[in-house]
CSV table of C-alpha atoms in Angstrom, one decimal:
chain,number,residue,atom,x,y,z
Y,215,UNK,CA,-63.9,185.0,71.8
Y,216,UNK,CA,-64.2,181.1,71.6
Y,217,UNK,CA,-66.4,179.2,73.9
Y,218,UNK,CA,-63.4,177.5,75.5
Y,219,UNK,CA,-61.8,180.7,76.2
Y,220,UNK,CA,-64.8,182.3,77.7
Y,221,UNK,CA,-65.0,179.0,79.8
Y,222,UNK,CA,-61.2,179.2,81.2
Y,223,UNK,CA,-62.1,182.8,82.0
Y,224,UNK,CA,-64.9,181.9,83.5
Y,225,UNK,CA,-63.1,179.7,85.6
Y,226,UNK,CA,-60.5,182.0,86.5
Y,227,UNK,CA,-63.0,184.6,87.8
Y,228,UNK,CA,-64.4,181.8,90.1
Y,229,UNK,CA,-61.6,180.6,91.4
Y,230,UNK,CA,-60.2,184.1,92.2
Y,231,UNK,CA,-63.9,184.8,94.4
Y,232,UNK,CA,-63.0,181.5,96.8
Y,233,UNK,CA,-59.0,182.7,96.7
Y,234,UNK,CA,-61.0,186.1,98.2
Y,235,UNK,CA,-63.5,184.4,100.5
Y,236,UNK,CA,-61.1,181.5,101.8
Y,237,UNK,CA,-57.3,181.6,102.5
Y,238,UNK,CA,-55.2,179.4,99.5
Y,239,UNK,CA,-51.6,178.6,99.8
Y,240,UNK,CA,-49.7,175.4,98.8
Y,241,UNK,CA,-45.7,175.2,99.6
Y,242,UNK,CA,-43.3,174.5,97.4
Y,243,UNK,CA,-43.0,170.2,98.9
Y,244,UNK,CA,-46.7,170.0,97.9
Y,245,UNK,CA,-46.7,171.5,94.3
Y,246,UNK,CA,-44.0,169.0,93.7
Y,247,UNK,CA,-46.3,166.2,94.6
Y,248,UNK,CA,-49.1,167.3,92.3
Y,249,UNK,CA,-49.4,165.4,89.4
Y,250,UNK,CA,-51.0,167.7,86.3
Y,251,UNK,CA,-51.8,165.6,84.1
Y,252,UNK,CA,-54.4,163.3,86.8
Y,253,UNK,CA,-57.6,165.9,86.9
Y,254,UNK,CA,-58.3,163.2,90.3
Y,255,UNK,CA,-55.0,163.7,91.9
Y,256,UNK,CA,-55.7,163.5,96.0
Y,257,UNK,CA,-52.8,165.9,96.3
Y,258,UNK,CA,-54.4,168.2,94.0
Y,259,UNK,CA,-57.9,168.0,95.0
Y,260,UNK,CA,-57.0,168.3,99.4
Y,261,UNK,CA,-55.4,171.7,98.5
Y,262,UNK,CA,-55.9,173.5,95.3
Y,263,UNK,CA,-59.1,176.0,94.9
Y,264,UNK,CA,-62.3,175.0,93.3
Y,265,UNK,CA,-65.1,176.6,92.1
Y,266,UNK,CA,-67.0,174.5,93.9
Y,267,UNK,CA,-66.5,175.9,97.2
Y,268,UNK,CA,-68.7,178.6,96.0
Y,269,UNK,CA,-71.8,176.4,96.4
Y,270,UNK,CA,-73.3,177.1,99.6
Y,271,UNK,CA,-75.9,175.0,101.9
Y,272,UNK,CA,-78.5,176.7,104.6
Y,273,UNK,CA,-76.7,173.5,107.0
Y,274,UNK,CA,-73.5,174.5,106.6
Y,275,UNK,CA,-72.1,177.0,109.3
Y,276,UNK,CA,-69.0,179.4,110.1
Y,277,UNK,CA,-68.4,177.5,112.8
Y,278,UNK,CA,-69.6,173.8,112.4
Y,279,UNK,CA,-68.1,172.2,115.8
Y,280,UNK,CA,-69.0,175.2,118.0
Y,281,UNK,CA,-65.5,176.4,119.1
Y,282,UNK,CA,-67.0,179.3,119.9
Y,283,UNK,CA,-69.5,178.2,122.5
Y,284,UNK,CA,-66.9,176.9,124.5
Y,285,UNK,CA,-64.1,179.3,124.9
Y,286,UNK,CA,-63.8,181.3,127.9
Y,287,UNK,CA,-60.8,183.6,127.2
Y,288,UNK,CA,-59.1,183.9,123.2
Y,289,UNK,CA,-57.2,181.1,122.5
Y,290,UNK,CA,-59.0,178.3,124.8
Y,291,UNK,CA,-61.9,176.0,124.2
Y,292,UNK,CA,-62.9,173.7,126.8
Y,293,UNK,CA,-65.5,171.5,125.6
Y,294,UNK,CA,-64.5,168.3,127.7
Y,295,UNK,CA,-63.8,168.5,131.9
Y,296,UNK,CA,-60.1,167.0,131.3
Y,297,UNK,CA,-58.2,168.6,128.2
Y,298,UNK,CA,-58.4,171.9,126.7
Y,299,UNK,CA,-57.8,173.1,123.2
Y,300,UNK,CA,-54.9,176.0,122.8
Y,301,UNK,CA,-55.0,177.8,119.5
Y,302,UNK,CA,-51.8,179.3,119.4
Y,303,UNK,CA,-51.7,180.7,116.1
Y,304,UNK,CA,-54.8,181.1,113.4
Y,305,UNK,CA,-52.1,180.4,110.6
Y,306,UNK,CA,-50.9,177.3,108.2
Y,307,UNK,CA,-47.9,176.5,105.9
Y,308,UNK,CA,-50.9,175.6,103.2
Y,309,UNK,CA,-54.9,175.4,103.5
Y,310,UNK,CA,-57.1,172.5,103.4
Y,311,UNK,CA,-60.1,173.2,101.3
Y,312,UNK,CA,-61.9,171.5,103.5
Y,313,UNK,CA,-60.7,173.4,106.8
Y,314,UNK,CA,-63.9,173.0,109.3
Y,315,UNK,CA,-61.9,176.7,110.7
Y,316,UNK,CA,-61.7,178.0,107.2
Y,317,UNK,CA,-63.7,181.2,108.5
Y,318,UNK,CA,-61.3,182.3,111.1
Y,319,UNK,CA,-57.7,180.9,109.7
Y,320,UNK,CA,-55.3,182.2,107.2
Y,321,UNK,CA,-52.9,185.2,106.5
Y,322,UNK,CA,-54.2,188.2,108.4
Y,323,UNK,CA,-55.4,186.5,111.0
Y,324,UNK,CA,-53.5,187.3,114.4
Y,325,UNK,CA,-52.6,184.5,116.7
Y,326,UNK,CA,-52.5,185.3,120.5
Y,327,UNK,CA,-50.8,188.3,121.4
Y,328,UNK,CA,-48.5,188.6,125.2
Y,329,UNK,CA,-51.5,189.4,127.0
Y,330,UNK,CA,-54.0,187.2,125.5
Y,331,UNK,CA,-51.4,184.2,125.8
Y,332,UNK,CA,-50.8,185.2,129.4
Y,333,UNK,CA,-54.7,184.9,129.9
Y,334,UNK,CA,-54.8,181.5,128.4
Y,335,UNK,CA,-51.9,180.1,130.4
Y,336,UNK,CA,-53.6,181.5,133.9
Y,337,UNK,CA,-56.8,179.8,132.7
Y,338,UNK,CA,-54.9,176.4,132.1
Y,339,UNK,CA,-53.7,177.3,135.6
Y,340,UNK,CA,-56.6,177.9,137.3
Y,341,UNK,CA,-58.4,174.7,136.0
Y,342,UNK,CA,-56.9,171.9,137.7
Y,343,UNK,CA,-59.1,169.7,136.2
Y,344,UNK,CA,-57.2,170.2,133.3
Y,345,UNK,CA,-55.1,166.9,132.4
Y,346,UNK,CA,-54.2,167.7,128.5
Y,347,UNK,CA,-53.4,171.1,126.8
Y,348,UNK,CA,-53.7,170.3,122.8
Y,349,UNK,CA,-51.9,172.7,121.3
Y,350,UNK,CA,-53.7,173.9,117.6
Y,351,UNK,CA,-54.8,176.7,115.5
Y,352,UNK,CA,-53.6,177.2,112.8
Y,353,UNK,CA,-50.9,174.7,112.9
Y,354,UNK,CA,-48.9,174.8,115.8
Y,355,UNK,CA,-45.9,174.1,114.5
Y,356,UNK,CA,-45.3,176.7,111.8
Y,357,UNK,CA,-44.3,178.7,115.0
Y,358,UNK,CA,-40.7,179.0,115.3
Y,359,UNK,CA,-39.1,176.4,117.6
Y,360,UNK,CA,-38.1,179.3,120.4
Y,361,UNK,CA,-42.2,180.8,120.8
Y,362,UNK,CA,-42.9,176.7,121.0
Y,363,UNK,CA,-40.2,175.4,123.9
Y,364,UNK,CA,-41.4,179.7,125.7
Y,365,UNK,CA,-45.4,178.1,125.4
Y,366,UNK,CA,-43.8,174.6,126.2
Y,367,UNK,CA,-42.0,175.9,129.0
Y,368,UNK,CA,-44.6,177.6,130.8
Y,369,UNK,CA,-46.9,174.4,130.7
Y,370,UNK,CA,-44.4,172.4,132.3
Y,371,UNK,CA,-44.5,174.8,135.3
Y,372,UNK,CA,-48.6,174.3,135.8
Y,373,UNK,CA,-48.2,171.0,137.7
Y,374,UNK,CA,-51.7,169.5,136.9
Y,375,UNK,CA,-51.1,169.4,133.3
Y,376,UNK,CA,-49.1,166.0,132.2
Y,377,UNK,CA,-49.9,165.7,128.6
Y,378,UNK,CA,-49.3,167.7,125.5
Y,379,UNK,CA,-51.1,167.0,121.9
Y,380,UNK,CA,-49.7,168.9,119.3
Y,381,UNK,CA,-51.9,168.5,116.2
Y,382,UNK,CA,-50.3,169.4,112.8
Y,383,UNK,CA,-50.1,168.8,109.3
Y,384,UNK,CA,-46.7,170.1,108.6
Y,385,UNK,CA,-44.6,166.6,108.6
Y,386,UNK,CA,-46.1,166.0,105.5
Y,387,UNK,CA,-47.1,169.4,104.1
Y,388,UNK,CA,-43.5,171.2,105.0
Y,389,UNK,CA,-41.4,168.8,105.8
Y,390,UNK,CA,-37.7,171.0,106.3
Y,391,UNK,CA,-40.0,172.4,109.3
Y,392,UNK,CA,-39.5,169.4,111.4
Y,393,UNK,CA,-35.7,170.7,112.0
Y,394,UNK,CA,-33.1,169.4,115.1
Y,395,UNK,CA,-34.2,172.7,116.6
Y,396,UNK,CA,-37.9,172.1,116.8
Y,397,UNK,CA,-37.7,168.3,117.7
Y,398,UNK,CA,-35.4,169.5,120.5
Y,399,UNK,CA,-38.1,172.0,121.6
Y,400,UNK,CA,-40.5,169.4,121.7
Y,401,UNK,CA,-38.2,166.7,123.6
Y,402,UNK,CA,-37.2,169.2,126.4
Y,403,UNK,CA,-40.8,168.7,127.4
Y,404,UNK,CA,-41.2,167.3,130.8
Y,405,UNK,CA,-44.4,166.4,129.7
Y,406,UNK,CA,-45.2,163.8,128.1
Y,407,UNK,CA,-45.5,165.4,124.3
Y,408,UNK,CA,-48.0,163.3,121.6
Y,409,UNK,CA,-48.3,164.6,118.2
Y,410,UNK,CA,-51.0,163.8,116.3
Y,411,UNK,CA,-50.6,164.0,112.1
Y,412,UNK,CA,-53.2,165.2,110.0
Y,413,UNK,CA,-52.7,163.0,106.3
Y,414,UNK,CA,-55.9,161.5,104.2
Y,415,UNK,CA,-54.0,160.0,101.4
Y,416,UNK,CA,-50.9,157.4,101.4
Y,417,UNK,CA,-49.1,160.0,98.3
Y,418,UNK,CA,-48.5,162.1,101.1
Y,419,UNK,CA,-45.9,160.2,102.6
Y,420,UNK,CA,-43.4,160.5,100.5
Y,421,UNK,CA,-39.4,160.3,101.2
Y,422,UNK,CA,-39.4,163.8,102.9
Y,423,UNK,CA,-42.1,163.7,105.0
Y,424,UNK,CA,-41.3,160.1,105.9
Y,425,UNK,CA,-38.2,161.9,107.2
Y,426,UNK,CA,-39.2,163.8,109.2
Y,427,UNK,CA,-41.8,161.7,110.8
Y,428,UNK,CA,-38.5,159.4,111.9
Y,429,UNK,CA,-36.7,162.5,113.1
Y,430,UNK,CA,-39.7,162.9,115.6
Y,431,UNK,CA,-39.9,159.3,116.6
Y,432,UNK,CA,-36.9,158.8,117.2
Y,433,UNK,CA,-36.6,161.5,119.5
Y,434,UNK,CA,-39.2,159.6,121.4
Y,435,UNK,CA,-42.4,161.6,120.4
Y,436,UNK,CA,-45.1,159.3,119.9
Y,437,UNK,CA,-47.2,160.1,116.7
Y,438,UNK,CA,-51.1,159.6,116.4
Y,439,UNK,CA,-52.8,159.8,112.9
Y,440,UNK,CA,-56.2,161.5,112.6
Y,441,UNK,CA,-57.6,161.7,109.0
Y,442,UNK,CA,-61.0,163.5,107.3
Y,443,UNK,CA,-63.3,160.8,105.1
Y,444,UNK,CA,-63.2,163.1,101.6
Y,445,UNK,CA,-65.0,162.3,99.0
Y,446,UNK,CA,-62.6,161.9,96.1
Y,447,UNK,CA,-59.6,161.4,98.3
Y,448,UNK,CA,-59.9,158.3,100.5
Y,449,UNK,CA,-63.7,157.3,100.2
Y,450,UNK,CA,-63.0,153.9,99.1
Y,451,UNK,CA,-61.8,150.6,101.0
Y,452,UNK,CA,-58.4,150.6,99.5
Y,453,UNK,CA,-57.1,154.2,99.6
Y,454,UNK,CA,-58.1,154.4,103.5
Y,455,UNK,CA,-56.4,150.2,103.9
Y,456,UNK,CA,-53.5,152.5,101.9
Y,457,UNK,CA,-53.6,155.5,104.0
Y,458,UNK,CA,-53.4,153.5,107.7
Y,459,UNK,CA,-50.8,151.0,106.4
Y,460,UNK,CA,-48.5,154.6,105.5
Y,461,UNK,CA,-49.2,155.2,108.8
Y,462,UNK,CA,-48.2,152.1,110.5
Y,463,UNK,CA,-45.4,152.0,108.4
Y,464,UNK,CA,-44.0,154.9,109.9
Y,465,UNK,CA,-44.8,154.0,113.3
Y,466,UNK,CA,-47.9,156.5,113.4
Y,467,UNK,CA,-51.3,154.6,115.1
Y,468,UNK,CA,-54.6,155.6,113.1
Y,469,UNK,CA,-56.3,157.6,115.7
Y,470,UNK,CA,-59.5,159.0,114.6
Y,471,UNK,CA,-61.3,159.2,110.7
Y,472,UNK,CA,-63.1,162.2,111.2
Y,473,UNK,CA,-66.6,162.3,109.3
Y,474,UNK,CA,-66.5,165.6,107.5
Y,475,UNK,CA,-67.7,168.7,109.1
Y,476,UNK,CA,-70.2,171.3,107.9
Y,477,UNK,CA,-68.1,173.9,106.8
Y,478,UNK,CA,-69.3,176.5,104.5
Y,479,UNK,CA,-68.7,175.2,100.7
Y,480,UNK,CA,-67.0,172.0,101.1
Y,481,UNK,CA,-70.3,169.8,99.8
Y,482,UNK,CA,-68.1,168.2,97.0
Y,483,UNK,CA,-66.1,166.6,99.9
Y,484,UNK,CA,-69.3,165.4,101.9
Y,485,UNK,CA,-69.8,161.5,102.4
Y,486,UNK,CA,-72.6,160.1,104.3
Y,487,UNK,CA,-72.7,158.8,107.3
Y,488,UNK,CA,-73.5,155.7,105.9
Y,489,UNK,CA,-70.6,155.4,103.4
Y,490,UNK,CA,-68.7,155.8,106.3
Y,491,UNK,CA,-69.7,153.3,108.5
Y,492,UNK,CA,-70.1,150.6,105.6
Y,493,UNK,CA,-66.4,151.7,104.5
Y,494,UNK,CA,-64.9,151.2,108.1
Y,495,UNK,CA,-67.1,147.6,108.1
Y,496,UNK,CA,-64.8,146.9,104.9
Y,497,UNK,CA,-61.7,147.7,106.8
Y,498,UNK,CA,-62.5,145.3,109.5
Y,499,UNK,CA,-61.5,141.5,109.5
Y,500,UNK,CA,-60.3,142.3,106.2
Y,501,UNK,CA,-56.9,144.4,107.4
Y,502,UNK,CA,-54.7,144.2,110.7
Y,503,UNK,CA,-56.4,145.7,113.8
Y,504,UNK,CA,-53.7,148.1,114.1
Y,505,UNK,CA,-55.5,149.5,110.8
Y,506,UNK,CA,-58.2,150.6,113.2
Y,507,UNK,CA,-59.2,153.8,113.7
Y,508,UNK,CA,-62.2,155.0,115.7
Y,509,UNK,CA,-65.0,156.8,113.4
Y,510,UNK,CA,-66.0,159.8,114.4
Y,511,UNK,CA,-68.4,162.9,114.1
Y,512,UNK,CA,-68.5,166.4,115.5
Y,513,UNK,CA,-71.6,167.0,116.0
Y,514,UNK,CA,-72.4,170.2,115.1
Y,515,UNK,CA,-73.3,173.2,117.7
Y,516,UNK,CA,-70.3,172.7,119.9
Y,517,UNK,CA,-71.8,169.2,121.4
Y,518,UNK,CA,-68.9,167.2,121.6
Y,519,UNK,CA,-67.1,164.2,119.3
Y,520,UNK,CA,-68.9,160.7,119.3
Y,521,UNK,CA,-67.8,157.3,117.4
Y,522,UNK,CA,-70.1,156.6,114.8
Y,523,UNK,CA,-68.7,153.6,113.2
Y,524,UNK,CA,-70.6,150.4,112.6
Y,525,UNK,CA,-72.8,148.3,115.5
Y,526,UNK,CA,-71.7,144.6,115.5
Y,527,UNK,CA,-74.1,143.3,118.4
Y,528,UNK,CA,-77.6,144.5,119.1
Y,529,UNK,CA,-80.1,142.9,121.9
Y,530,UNK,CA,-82.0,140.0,120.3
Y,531,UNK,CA,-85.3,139.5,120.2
Y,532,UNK,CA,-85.6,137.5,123.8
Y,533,UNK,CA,-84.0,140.6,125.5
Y,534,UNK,CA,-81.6,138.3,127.2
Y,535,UNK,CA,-79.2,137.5,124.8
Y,536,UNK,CA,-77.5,139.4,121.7
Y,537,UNK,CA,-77.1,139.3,117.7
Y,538,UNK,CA,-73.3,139.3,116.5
Y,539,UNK,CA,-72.1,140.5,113.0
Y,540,UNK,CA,-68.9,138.6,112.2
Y,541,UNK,CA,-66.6,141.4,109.7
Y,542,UNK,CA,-68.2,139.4,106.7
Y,543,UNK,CA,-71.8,139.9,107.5
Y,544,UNK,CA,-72.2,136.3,109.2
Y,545,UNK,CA,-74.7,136.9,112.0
Y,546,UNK,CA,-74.3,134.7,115.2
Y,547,UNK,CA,-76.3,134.1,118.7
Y,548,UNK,CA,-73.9,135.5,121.6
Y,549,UNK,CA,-75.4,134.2,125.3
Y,550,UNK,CA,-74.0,136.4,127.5
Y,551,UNK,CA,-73.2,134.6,130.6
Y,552,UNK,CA,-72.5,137.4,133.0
Y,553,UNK,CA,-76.0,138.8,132.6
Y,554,UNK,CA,-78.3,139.2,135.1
């Protein structure tokens, strides 16, 4: 047996140990976006196995944001007074490699059962603090339209509740899901319904998805963008300027650019904080503001999201007035004339 077999085989074996340990599936839209013969393809790299994920770190943990900490009954997490999380389902149309729920998502893995739903929706109920229900998983949306308007349905009746998120990848991963049925579940909301898309790469809006991104919008859903900074997929100046203009393009606001999370074996994915923050200093003054999003990090244990993006005025060195960065590094004296 040759060397290069041996390798392939090798490779094989590997790759069948993460397909074991972590949940893999790609629909048929994606593989048609893959390009084969580019061994850097962002399409490629955001969903198909790698050996790599086999490399584990002592900081990385089976659950990195610390859902876990934080939810009273199954299906809730209520990290923050005003807005729960809802985890519908624990299942996706295809699987991230760098899923921060890889542990607790994929096929097998039971979304919320009659009872367990009922419990959630009596919590949601019995919060009234509770402003925003964000609807998750799983994606959300590979329910079928009916389960989503019955769940829709019975948040419009809890009177304290006036916003629902829906966060989902599937316009752009499955875009035939985005039917006149589900958009019509979504629309007989009396709530006011956001959805917020998952994409880290402007190759993922292609004419499908873009599609069915309009279908939503113009049913009057506003869409949201949130995005993961991946090494090898969008950690440079241009493919994020790329990314947000896809966005804006089709009428989707760059909400958040998540800093990666600690997920068991997704290392190869892992910018610094640094990169980051120098990379969102490159995006400013030098693209629209509406190419803006907010940097931010999970930090880990359960402790809540926080911008981390760059500092452009610090105290000077008289305590009374402050040092400005202009977006090109310029540094300028700011008096503040409504201090004290």
């Amino acid at each position: 047996m040759g060397i290069e077999q041996r390798d392939k085989e090798g490779d094989l074996a590997a790759l069948k140990r993460v397909a074991e340990t972590f949940a893999v599936s790609v629909t048929p839209h994606l593989q048609a976006q893959i390009d084969p013969s580019d061994p850097k393809d962002p399409i490629a790299r955001q969903f198909l196995p790698d050996a790599a994920e086999l490399v584990t770190h002592e900081h990385e943990r089976p659950d990195p944001i610390g859902d876990d900490a934080h939810s009273p009954v199954p299906g809730i997490v209520h990290r923050y007074p005003d807005r729960v999380l809802l985890k519908l389902v624990n299942v996706c149309p295809v699987y991230c490699r760098f899923c921060f729920r890889r542990e607790m998502v994929g096929p097998g893995a039971k979304g919320l059962n009659a009872a367990q739903l009922d419990a959630a929706i009596g919590y949601i109920a019995e919060h009234p603090a509770i402003w925003e229900v964000i609807l998750t998983g799983g994606d959300p949306l590979i329910a079928s339209p009916r389960r989503l308007a019955q769940v829709i349905d019975r948040l419009n009746s809890i009177s304290h509740v006036v916003v629902i998120r829906i966060h989902s990848r599937v316009p752009v991963v499955d875009p035939e899901r985005i039917s006149s049925e589900l958009v019509a579940a979504l629309k007989a909301s009396t709530k006011t319904v956001w959805l917020l898309l998952h994409a880290n790469h402007a190759r993922e809006f292609v004419p499908e998805a873009r599609a069915a991104i309009a279908r939503l919008v113009d049913a009057g859903i506003p869409m949201l963008g949130q995005s993961v900074l991946l090494k090898g997929v969008n950690d440079s100046p241009a493919a994020l300027a790329d990314l947000f203009k896809a966005m804006i393009a089709n009428r989707i606001k760059p909400h958040y650019l998540h800093h990666g999370d600690l997920a068991r074996g997704t290392s190869h994915f892992r910018v610094s904080l640094e990169q980051g923050q120098a990379l969102m200093r490159r995006l400013r003054g030098h693209y629209s503001g509406l190419l803006q999003p907010t940097y931010i990090l999970d930090i880990p244990g359960g402790h809540g999201k926080v911008p981390v993006g760059p500092v452009y005025a610090e105290p000077a060195a008289d305590g009374e007035s402050w040092e400005v960065s202009d977006p090109w590094g310029g540094m300028h004296h700011y008096a503040d004339p409504a201090a004290d």
